[in-house]
Short mmCIF file of C-alpha atoms in Angstrom, two decimals:
data_model
loop_
_atom_site.label_atom_id
_atom_site.label_comp_id
_atom_site.label_asym_id
_atom_site.label_seq_id
_atom_site.Cartn_x
_atom_site.Cartn_y
_atom_site.Cartn_z
CA MET A 130 -15.89 55.24 50.40
CA ILE A 131 -13.19 52.63 50.50
CA GLN A 132 -12.82 52.73 46.69
CA LYS A 133 -11.74 56.38 46.93
CA THR A 134 -9.34 55.58 49.78
CA ILE A 135 -7.76 52.86 47.63
CA LEU A 136 -7.37 55.28 44.72
CA ARG A 137 -5.67 57.83 47.01
CA LYS A 138 -3.18 55.15 48.07
CA ILE A 139 -2.57 54.15 44.44
CA LYS A 140 -1.87 57.77 43.49
CA LYS A 141 0.67 58.00 46.33
CA TYR A 142 2.91 55.17 45.05
CA ASP A 143 5.20 54.91 42.01
CA THR A 144 5.27 51.11 42.16
CA ILE A 145 2.23 48.87 42.59
CA ILE A 146 2.43 45.09 42.74
CA ILE A 147 -0.76 43.05 42.44
CA HIS A 148 -0.86 39.49 43.84
CA HIS A 149 -3.35 36.64 43.46
CA HIS A 150 -4.09 33.24 45.02
CA VAL A 151 -2.67 29.78 44.36
CA ASN A 152 -4.27 27.81 41.52
CA PRO A 153 -5.85 30.95 40.03
CA ASP A 154 -9.17 30.93 38.21
CA CYS A 155 -10.47 33.51 35.74
CA ASP A 156 -11.88 35.78 38.46
CA CYS A 157 -8.51 35.83 40.17
CA ILE A 158 -6.49 36.59 37.02
CA GLY A 159 -9.23 38.80 35.54
CA SER A 160 -9.36 41.04 38.62
CA GLN A 161 -5.56 41.14 38.84
CA LEU A 162 -4.90 41.94 35.17
CA GLY A 163 -8.01 44.12 34.86
CA LEU A 164 -6.76 46.29 37.73
CA LYS A 165 -3.21 46.29 36.34
CA TYR A 166 -4.38 47.48 32.92
CA ILE A 167 -6.67 50.15 34.40
CA LEU A 168 -3.75 51.50 36.44
CA GLU A 169 -1.26 51.35 33.55
CA ASN A 170 -3.67 53.19 31.25
CA SER A 171 -4.61 55.74 33.88
CA PHE A 172 -1.16 56.38 35.34
CA PRO A 173 1.41 55.66 32.61
CA LYS A 174 4.39 56.80 34.73
CA LYS A 175 3.74 54.22 37.45
CA LYS A 176 5.29 50.76 37.42
CA VAL A 177 2.48 48.24 37.81
CA TYR A 178 3.19 44.54 38.11
CA ALA A 179 0.89 41.50 38.23
CA VAL A 180 2.86 38.66 39.81
CA GLY A 181 2.17 34.97 40.15
CA THR A 182 1.54 32.06 37.87
CA HIS A 183 -1.08 31.00 35.37
CA THR A 184 -2.90 27.73 34.96
CA GLU A 185 -3.75 26.35 31.54
CA ARG A 186 -7.26 27.76 31.81
CA THR A 187 -6.12 31.34 32.51
CA SER A 188 -3.09 31.80 30.24
CA PHE A 189 -5.22 33.36 27.48
CA MET A 190 -5.95 36.37 29.70
CA GLY A 191 -2.56 38.06 29.50
CA LYS A 192 1.04 38.02 30.62
CA LEU A 193 2.04 37.98 34.26
CA ASP A 194 5.20 39.71 35.44
CA ILE A 195 8.35 38.28 36.97
CA ILE A 196 10.16 40.45 39.52
CA GLU A 197 13.61 39.11 40.26
CA ASP A 198 14.83 41.93 42.52
CA ASP A 199 13.24 41.77 46.00
CA SER A 200 14.06 45.45 46.59
CA VAL A 201 11.27 46.41 44.14
CA PHE A 202 8.76 45.34 46.81
CA LYS A 203 10.18 47.52 49.59
CA GLU A 204 8.74 50.85 48.37
CA ALA A 205 5.70 49.35 46.66
CA LEU A 206 1.99 49.36 47.34
CA ILE A 207 0.88 45.74 47.38
CA ILE A 208 -2.68 44.94 46.29
CA ILE A 209 -3.94 41.41 46.88
CA VAL A 210 -7.06 40.40 44.95
CA ASP A 211 -9.48 37.51 45.44
CA VAL A 212 -7.63 36.08 48.48
CA GLY A 213 -9.17 35.55 51.90
CA ASP A 214 -6.17 34.30 53.84
CA ARG A 215 -2.43 34.86 53.64
CA LYS A 216 -1.43 31.21 53.19
CA ARG A 217 -3.09 31.22 49.72
CA ILE A 218 -1.15 34.22 48.34
CA VAL A 219 1.24 33.44 45.51
CA ASP A 220 4.68 35.04 45.97
CA GLU A 221 5.39 35.44 49.65
CA ARG A 222 7.33 38.66 49.03
CA TYR A 223 4.07 40.57 49.43
CA VAL A 224 5.11 41.03 53.08
CA LEU A 225 8.02 43.22 51.93
CA GLY A 226 5.64 45.91 50.62
CA LYS A 227 5.34 49.30 52.25
CA GLU A 228 1.52 49.10 52.46
CA LEU A 229 -0.92 46.30 51.71
CA ILE A 230 -4.48 46.42 50.37
CA LYS A 231 -6.84 43.47 50.08
CA ILE A 232 -9.80 43.41 47.66
CA ASP A 233 -11.90 40.29 48.19
CA HIS A 234 -15.47 39.04 47.87
CA HIS A 235 -15.10 35.99 50.11
CA PRO A 236 -16.14 35.92 53.79
CA PHE A 237 -13.57 37.42 56.18
CA THR A 238 -11.06 34.91 57.56
CA GLU A 239 -8.13 36.97 58.83
CA LYS A 240 -6.78 40.51 58.76
CA PHE A 241 -3.37 40.87 57.16
CA CYS A 242 -3.49 44.12 55.19
CA ASP A 243 -3.49 47.80 56.11
CA ILE A 244 -6.68 48.39 54.09
CA GLU A 245 -9.14 45.55 53.58
CA TRP A 246 -12.08 45.92 51.21
CA ILE A 247 -14.03 42.74 51.87
CA ASP A 248 -17.60 42.64 50.63
CA THR A 249 -19.50 39.39 50.16
CA SER A 250 -22.33 41.20 48.35
CA PHE A 251 -20.15 41.09 45.24
CA ALA A 252 -20.34 37.90 43.18
CA ALA A 253 -16.71 38.14 42.06
CA ALA A 254 -13.51 40.08 42.65
CA CYS A 255 -13.87 41.29 39.06
CA GLU A 256 -17.20 42.86 40.01
CA MET A 257 -15.35 44.73 42.77
CA ILE A 258 -12.76 46.04 40.29
CA ILE A 259 -15.57 47.22 38.01
CA ASP A 260 -17.13 48.95 41.02
CA PHE A 261 -13.75 50.53 41.85
CA TYR A 262 -13.67 51.84 38.28
CA PHE A 263 -17.22 53.27 38.44
CA VAL A 264 -16.67 55.02 41.77
CA ASN A 265 -13.44 56.59 40.47
CA LYS A 266 -14.14 56.76 36.72
CA LYS A 267 -13.20 60.41 36.31
CA HIS A 268 -9.64 59.37 37.25
CA LEU A 269 -9.46 55.97 35.52
CA ILE A 270 -9.36 54.67 31.95
CA MET A 271 -11.31 51.60 30.82
CA THR A 272 -10.22 49.80 27.63
CA LYS A 273 -11.40 46.78 25.69
CA GLU A 274 -8.50 44.73 27.14
CA VAL A 275 -9.56 45.64 30.69
CA ALA A 276 -13.21 44.87 29.97
CA MET A 277 -12.41 41.48 28.43
CA ASN A 278 -10.44 40.37 31.51
CA LEU A 279 -13.05 41.63 33.95
CA TYR A 280 -15.90 40.06 31.98
CA ALA A 281 -14.14 36.69 31.77
CA GLY A 282 -13.73 36.66 35.55
CA LEU A 283 -17.27 37.83 36.17
CA LEU A 284 -18.66 35.23 33.78
CA THR A 285 -16.83 32.31 35.36
CA ASP A 286 -17.30 33.21 39.04
CA THR A 287 -21.05 33.66 38.53
CA GLY A 288 -21.50 30.43 36.57
CA ARG A 289 -22.51 32.44 33.48
CA PHE A 290 -24.75 34.63 35.68
CA TYR A 291 -26.55 31.55 37.02
CA TYR A 292 -25.48 31.41 40.71
CA ASN A 293 -27.52 32.94 43.54
CA SER A 294 -24.77 35.51 44.15
CA VAL A 295 -25.78 37.36 40.97
CA THR A 296 -27.53 40.68 41.61
CA GLU A 297 -28.89 43.50 39.50
CA ARG A 298 -25.51 45.21 39.96
CA THR A 299 -23.68 42.11 38.69
CA LEU A 300 -25.80 42.09 35.54
CA ARG A 301 -25.40 45.85 35.03
CA TYR A 302 -21.64 45.63 35.40
CA GLY A 303 -21.50 42.61 33.09
CA ALA A 304 -23.48 44.51 30.48
CA PHE A 305 -21.09 47.44 30.77
#
């Protein structure tokens, strides 16, 4: 399972930097911060950063990190969430990372990462992060802060569970 492969990569690195797309929405920030908080809670010795910028509608979700030293990227695992193509990634320094992982629910447009988990059966990137948690839950810690970010993203990208992309799994994960 790709979720287990991703966890093995995460365990291998001391520094993980999570990127998102330009003009982020709640699914974008929710999946980014949700994953960051899961990793920080589960692996307290790792340095986990969520880089990029907020919009007015996402600033309530949590603080994003600023990395001034480019050398931090060189030995880092880069995880890019909710982005189909490289031109939409905020902070172009993602290319400096040692390995790159993409987690995305949009249709495939181009390959640019070492590991690409692309699955359009998920209604939102947040749903994918919840799935990542469930597949690996004996190694990961879920908190209220994580759940709030993931739920906000799931709620907005599904149109309050109204869109056709909503499945039984989406509802089950939302209820969780």
